[in-house]
PDB file of C-alpha atoms and ligand atoms in Angstrom:
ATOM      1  CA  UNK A   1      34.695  99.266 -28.417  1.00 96.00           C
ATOM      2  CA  UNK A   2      36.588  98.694 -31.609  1.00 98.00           C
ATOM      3  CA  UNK A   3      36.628  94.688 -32.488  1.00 98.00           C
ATOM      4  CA  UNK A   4      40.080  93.341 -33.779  1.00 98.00           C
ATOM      5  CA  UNK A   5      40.322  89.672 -35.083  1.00 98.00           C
ATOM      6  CA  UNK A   6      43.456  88.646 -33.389  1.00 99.00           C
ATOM      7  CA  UNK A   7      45.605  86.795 -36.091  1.00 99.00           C
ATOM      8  CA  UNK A   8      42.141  86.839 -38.025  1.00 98.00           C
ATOM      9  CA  UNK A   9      39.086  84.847 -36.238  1.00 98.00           C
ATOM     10  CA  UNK A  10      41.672  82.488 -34.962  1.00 98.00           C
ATOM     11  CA  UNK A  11      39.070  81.177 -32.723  1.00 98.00           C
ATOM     12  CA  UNK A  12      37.400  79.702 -35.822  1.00 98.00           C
ATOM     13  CA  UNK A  13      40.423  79.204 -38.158  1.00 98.00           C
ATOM     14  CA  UNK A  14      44.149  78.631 -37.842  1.00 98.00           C
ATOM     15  CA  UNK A  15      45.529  81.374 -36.631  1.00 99.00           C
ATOM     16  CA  UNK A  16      46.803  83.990 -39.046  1.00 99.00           C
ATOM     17  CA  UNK A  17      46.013  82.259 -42.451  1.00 99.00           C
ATOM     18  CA  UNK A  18      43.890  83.626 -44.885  1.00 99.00           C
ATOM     19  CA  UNK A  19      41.060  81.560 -44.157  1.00 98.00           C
ATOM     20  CA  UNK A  20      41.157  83.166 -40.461  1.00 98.00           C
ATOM     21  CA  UNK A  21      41.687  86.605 -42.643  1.00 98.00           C
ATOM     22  CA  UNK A  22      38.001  85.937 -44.803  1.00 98.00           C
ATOM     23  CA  UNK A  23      36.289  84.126 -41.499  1.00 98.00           C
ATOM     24  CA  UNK A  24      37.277  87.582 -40.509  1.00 98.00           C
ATOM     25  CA  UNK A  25      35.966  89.974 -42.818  1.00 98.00           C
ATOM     26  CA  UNK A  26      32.362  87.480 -43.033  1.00 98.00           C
ATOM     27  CA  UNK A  27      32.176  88.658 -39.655  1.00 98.00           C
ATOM     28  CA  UNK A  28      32.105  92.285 -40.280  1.00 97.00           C
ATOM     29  CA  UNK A  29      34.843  92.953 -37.599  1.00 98.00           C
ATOM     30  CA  UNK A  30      36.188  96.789 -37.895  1.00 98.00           C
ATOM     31  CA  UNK A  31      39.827  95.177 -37.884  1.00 98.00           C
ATOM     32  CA  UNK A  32      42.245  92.148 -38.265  1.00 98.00           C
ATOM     33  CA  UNK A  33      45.726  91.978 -36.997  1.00 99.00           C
ATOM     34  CA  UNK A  34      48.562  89.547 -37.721  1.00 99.00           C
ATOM     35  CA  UNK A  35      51.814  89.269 -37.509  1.00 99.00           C
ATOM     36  CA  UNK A  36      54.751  89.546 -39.449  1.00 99.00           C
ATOM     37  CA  UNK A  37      58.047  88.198 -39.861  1.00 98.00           C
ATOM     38  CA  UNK A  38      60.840  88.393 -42.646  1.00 98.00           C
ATOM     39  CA  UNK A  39      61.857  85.293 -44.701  1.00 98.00           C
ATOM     40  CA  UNK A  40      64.346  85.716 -47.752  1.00 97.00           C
ATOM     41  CA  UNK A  41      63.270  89.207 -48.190  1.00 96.00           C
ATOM     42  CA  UNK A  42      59.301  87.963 -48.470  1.00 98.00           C
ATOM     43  CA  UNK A  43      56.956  89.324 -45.780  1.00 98.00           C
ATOM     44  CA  UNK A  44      55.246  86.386 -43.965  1.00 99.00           C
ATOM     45  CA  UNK A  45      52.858  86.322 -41.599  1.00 99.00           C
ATOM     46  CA  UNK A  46      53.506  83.693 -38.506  1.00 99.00           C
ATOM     47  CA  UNK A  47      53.601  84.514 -35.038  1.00 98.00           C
ATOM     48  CA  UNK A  48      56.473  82.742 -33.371  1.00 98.00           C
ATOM     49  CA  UNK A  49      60.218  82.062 -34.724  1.00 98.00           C
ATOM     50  CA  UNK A  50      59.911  78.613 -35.342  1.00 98.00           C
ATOM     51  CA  UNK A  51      56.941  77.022 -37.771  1.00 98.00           C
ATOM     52  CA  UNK A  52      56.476  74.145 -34.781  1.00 98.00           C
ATOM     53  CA  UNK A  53      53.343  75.005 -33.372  1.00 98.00           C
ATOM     54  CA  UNK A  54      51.489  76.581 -36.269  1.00 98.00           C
ATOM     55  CA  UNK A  55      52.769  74.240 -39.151  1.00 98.00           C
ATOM     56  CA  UNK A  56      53.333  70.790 -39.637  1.00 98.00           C
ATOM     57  CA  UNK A  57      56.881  71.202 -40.323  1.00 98.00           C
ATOM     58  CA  UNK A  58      60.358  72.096 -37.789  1.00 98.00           C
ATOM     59  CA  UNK A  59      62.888  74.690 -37.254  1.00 98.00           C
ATOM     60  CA  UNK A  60      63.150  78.336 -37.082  1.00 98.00           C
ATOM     61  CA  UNK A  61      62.293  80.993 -39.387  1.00 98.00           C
ATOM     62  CA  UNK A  62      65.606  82.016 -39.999  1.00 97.00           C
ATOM     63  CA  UNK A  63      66.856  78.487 -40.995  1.00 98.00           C
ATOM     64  CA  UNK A  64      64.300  77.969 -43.304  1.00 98.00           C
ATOM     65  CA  UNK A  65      64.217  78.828 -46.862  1.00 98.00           C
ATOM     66  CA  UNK A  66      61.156  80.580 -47.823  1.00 98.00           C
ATOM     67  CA  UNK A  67      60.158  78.340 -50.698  1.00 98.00           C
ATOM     68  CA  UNK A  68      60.467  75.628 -47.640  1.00 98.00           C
ATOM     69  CA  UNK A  69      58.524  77.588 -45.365  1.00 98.00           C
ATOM     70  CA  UNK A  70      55.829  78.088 -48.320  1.00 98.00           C
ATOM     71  CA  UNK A  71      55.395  74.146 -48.687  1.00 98.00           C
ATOM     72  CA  UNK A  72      54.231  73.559 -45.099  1.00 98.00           C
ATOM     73  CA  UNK A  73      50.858  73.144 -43.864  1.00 98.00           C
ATOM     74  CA  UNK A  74      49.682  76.134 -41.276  1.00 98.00           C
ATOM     75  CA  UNK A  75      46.293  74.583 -40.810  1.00 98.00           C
ATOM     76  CA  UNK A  76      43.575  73.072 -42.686  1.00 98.00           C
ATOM     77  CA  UNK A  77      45.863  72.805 -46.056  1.00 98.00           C
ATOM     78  CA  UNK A  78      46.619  76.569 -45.925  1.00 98.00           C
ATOM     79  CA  UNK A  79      50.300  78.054 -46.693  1.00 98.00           C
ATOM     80  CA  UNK A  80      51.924  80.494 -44.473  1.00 98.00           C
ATOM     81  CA  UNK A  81      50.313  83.716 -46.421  1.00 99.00           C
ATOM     82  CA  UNK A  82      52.872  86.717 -47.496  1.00 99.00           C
ATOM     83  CA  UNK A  83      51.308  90.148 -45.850  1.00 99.00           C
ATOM     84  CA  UNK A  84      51.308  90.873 -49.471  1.00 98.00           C
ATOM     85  CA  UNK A  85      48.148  88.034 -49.642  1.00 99.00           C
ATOM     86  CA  UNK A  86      46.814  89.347 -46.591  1.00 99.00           C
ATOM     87  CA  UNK A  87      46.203  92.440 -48.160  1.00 98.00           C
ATOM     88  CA  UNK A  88      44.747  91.217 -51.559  1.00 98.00           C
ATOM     89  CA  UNK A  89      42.646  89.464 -49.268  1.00 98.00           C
ATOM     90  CA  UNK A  90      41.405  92.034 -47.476  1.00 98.00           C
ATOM     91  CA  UNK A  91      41.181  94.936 -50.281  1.00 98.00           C
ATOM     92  CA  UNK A  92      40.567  97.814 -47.910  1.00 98.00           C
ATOM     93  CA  UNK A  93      37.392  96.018 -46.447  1.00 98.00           C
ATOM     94  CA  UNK A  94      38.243  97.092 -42.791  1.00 98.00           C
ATOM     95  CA  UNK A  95      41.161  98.231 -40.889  1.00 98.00           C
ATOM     96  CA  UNK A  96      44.837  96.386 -40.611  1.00 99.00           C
ATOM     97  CA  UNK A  97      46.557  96.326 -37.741  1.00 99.00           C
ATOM     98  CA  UNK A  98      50.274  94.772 -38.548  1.00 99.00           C
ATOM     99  CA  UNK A  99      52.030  93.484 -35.829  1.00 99.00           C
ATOM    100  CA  UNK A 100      55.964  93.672 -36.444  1.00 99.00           C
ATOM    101  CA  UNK A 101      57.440  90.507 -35.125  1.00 98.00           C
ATOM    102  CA  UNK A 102      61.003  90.787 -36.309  1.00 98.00           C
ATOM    103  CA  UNK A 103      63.795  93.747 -36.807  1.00 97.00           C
ATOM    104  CA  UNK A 104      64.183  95.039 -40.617  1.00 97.00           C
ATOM    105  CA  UNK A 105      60.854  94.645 -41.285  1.00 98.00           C
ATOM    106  CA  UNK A 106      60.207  98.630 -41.670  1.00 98.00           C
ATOM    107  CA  UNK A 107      60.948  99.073 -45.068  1.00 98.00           C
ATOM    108  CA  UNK A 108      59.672  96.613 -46.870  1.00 98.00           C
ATOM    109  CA  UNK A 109      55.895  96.348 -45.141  1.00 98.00           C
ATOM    110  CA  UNK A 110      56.094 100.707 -45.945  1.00 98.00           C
ATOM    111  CA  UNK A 111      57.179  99.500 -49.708  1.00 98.00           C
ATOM    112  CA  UNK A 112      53.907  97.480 -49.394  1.00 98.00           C
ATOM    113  CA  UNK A 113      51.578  99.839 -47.894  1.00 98.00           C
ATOM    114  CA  UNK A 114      52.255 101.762 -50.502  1.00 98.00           C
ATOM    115  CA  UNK A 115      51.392  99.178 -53.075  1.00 98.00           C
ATOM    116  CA  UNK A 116      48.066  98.481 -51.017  1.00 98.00           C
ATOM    117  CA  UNK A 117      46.873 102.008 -51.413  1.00 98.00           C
ATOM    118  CA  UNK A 118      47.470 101.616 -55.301  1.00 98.00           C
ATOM    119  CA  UNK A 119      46.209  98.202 -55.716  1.00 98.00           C
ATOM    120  CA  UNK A 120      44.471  97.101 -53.127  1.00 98.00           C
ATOM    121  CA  UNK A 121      41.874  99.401 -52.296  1.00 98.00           C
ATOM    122  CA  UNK A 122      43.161 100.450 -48.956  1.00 98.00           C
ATOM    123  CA  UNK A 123      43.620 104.211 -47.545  1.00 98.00           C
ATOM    124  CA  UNK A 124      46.806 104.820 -45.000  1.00 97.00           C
ATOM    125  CA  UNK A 125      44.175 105.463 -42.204  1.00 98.00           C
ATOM    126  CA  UNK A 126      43.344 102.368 -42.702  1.00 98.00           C
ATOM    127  CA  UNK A 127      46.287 100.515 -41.013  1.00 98.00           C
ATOM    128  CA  UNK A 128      48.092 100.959 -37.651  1.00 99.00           C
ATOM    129  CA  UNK A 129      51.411  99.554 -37.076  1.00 99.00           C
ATOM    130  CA  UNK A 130      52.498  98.248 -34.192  1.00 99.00           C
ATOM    131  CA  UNK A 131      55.291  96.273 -32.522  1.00 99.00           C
ATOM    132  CA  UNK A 132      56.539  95.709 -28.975  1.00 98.00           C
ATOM    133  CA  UNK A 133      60.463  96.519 -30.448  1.00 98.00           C
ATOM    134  CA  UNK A 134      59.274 100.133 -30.172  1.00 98.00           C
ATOM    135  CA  UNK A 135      62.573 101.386 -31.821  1.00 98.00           C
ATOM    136  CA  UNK A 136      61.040  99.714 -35.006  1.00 98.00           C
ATOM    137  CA  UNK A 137      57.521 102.214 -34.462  1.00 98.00           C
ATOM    138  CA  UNK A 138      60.370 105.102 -34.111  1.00 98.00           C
ATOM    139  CA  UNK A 139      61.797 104.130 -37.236  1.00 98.00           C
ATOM    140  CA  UNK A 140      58.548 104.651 -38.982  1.00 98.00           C
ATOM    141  CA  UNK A 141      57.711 107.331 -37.490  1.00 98.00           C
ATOM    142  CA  UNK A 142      60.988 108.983 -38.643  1.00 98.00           C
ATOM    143  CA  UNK A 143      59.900 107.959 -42.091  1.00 98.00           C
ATOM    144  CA  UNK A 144      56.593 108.498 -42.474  1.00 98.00           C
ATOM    145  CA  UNK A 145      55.196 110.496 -39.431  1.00 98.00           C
ATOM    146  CA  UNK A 146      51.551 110.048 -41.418  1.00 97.00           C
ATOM    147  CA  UNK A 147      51.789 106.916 -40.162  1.00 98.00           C
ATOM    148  CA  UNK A 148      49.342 105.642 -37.589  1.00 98.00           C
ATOM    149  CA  UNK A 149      51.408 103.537 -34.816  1.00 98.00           C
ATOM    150  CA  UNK A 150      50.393 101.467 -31.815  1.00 99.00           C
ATOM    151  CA  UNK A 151      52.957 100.716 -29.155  1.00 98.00           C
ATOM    152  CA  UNK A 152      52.707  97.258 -27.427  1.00 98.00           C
ATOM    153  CA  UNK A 153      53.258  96.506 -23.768  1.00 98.00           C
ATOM    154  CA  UNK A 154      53.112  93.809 -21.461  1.00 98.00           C
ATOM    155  CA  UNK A 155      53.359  95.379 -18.554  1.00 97.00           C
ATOM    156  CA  UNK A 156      51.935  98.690 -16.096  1.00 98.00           C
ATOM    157  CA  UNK A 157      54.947 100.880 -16.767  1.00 98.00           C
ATOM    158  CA  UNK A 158      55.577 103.200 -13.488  1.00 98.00           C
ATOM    159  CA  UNK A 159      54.392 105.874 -16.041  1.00 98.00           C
ATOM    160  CA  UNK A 160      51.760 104.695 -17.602  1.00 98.00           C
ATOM    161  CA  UNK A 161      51.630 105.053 -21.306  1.00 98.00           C
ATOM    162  CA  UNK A 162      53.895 107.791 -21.365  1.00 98.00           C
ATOM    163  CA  UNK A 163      55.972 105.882 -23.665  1.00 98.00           C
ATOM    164  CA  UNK A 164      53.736 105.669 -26.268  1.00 98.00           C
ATOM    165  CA  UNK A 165      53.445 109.331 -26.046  1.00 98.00           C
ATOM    166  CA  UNK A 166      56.818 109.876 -26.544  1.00 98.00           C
ATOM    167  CA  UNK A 167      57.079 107.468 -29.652  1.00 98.00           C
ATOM    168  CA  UNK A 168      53.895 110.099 -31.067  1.00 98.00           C
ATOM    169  CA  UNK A 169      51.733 106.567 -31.024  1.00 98.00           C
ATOM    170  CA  UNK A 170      48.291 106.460 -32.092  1.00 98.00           C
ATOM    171  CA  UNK A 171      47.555 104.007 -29.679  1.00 99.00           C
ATOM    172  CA  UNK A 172      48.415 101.674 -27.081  1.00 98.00           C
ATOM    173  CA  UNK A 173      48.271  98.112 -26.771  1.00 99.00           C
ATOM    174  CA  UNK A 174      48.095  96.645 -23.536  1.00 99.00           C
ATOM    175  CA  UNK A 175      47.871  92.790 -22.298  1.00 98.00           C
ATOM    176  CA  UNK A 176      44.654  92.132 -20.591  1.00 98.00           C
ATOM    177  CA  UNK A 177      46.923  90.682 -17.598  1.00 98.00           C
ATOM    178  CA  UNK A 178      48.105  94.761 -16.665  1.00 98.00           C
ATOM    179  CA  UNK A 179      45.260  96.946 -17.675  1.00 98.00           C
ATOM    180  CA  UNK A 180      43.504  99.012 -14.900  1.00 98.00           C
ATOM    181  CA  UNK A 181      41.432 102.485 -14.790  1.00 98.00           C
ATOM    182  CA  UNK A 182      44.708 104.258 -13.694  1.00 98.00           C
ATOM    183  CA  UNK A 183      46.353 103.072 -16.986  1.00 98.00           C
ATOM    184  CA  UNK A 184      43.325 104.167 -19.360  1.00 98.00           C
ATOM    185  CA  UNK A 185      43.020 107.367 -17.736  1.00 98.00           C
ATOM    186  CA  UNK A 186      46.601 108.251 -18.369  1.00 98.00           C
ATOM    187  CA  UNK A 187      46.166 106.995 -21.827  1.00 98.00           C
ATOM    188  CA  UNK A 188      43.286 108.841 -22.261  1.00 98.00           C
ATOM    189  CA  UNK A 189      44.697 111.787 -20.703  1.00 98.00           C
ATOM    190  CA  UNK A 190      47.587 111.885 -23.041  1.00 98.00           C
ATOM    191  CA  UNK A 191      45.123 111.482 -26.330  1.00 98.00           C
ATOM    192  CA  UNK A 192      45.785 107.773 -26.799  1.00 99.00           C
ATOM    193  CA  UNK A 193      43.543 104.649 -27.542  1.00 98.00           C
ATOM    194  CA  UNK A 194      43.856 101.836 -25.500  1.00 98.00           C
ATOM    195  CA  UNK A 195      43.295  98.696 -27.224  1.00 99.00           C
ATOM    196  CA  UNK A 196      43.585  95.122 -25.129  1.00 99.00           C
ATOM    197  CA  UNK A 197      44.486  91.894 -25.970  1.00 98.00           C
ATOM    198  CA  UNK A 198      43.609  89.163 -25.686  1.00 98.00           C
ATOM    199  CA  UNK A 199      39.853  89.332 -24.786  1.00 98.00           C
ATOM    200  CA  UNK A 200      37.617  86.256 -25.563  1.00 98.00           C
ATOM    201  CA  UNK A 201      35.492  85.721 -22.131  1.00 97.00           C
ATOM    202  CA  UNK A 202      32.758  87.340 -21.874  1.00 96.00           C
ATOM    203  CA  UNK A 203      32.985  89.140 -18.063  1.00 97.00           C
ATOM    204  CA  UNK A 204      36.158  90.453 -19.355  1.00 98.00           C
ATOM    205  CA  UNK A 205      34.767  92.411 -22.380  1.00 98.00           C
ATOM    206  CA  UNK A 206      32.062  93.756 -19.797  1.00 97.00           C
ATOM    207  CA  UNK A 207      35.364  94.545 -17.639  1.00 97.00           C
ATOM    208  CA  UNK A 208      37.022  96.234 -20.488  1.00 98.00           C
ATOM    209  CA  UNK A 209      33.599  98.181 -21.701  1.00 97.00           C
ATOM    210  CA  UNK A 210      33.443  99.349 -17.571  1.00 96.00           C
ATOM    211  CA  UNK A 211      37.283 100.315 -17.784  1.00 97.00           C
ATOM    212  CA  UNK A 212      36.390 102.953 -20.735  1.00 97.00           C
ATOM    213  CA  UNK A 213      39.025 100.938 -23.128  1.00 98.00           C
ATOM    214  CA  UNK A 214      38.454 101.739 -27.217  1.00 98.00           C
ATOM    215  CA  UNK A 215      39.232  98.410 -28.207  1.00 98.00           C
ATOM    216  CA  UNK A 216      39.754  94.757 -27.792  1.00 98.00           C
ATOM    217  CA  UNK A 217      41.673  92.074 -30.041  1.00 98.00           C
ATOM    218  CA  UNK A 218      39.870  88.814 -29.857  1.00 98.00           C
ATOM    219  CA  UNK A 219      39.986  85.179 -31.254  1.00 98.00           C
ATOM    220  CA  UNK A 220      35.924  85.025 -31.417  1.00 98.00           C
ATOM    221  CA  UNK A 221      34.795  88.203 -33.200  1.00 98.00           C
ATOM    222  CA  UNK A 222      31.238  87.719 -33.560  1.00 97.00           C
ATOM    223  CA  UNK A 223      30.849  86.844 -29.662  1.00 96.00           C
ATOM    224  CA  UNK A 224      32.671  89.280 -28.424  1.00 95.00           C
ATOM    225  CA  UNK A 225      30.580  91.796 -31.178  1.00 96.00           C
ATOM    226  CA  UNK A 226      27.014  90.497 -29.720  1.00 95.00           C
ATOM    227  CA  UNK A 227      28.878  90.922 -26.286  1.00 95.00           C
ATOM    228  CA  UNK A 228      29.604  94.768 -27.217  1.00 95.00           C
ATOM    229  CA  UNK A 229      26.315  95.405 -29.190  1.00 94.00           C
ATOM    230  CA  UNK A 230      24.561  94.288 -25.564  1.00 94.00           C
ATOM    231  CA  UNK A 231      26.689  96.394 -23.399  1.00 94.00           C
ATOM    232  CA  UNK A 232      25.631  99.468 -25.839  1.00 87.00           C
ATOM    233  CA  UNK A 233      24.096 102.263 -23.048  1.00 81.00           C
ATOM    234  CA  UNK A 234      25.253 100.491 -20.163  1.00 81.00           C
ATOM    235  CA  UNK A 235      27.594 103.271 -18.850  1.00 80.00           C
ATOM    236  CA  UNK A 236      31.144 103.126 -18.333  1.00 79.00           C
ATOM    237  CA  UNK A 237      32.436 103.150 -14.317  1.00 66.00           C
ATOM    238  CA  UNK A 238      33.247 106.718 -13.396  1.00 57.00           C
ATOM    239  CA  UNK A 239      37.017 107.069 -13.585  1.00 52.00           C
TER     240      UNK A 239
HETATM  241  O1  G3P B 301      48.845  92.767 -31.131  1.00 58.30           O
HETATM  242  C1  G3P B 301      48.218  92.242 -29.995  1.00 58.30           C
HETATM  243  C2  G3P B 301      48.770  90.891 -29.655  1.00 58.30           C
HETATM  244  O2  G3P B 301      48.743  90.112 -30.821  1.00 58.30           O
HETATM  245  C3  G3P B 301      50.158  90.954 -29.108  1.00 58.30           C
HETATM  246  O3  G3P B 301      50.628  89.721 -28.660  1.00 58.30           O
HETATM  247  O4  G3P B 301      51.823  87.591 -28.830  1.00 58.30           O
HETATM  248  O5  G3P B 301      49.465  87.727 -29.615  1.00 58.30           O
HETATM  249  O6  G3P B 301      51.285  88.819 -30.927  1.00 58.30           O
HETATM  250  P1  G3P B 301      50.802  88.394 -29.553  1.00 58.30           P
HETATM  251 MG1   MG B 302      50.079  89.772 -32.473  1.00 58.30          MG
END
């Protein structure tokens, strides 16, 4: 099983900051994922609409300027980081998974992968896109069909992951909450990865190792990879 730092080692760091981004990459995960909004144009990466619970500051996204938005504190003295940052940061030392948060966002983070491949060390297999506005994973698609893509869901659709096989997705995304063996064997079936968030406890990474899933995004990444590493031979339930 493929280990993601969920909004970087969050567990460790505040939550997707670049300090949770080099925690991260010290821990020798294979990925990181944050998330990313739109603020004047910039690319920021922030989870929810408003800067309450991550920042010491108040109001939404969209009602900020962000110059404003750049002078709060998002943890331990660190800025909100542009995905621009993120990837600087990273410089094609493991995988990116960028979470789309917010509509018109398309264009400019495919401007900037762009850049990242030139500048940043990074290869386009390298990063997977992926949003739970799954008209925004079409849109790239219809750009760049290259493009790896992982469609989000937080639910047990009556058909499985047939939507993300329709949308041509790499992968799919599930919440821990709705995963089962029916759902990874139709994911499977259909030549998807099944990645699962959020996993931190310890029976439920043995849980996703027995369900046969390729990957989990987590908050502790070096538990959860001396969790893995022990589960190594232990075989997967028959499905
Ligand atoms: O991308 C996996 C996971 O991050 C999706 O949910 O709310 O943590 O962004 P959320
Ligand atoms: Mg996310």
């Amino acid at each position: 099983m493929l280990v993601f730092a969920h909004r970087g080692a969050s567990g460790h760091e505040p939550e997707n900051t670049l300090l949770a981004i080099e925690q991260a990459l010290v821990m020798q995960v294979d990925a990181i994922e944050v998330d990313v909004r739109l603020s004047d144009g910039e690319l920021i990466v922030i989870h929810d609409r408003s800067v309450n619970k991550t920042t010491n500051g108040n109001g939404k996204i969209n009602k900020l300027s962000f110059k404003q938005i750049r002078e709060l504190d998002a943890g331990k003295g660190q800025q909100v980081p542009t995905l621009e940052e993120v990837l600087a940061t990273i410089n094609g030392q493991c995988h990116l998974n960028i979470e789309l948060k917010a509509d018109r966002t398309v264009l400019p983070v495919l401007d900037l992968l762009e850049k990242a491949v030139s500048k940043y060390h990074f290869n386009y297999n390298q990063f997977l896109i992926s949003s739970f506005n799954h008209h925004l994973l079409f849109e790239i698609k219809s750009i760049n069909p290259e493009l790896n893509i992982g469609a989000l869901t937080a639910s047990c659709p009556l058909t499985y992951a047939a939507f993300a096989e329709h949308l041509n997705a790499y992968s799919v995304h599930i919440d821990i909450d709705f995963v089962n063996q029916e759902f990874v064997t139709d994911a499977h079936q259909r030549g998807l990865k099944v990645f699962v968030y959020t996993v931190d406890d310890e029976d439920d990474i043995s849980e996703m190792h027995y369900l046969g899933v390729d990957g989990i995004f987590t908050n502790y990444p070096t538990k959860s990879l001396v969790k893995i590493a022990h589960l190594k031979g232990v075989p997967v339930l028959p499905s």
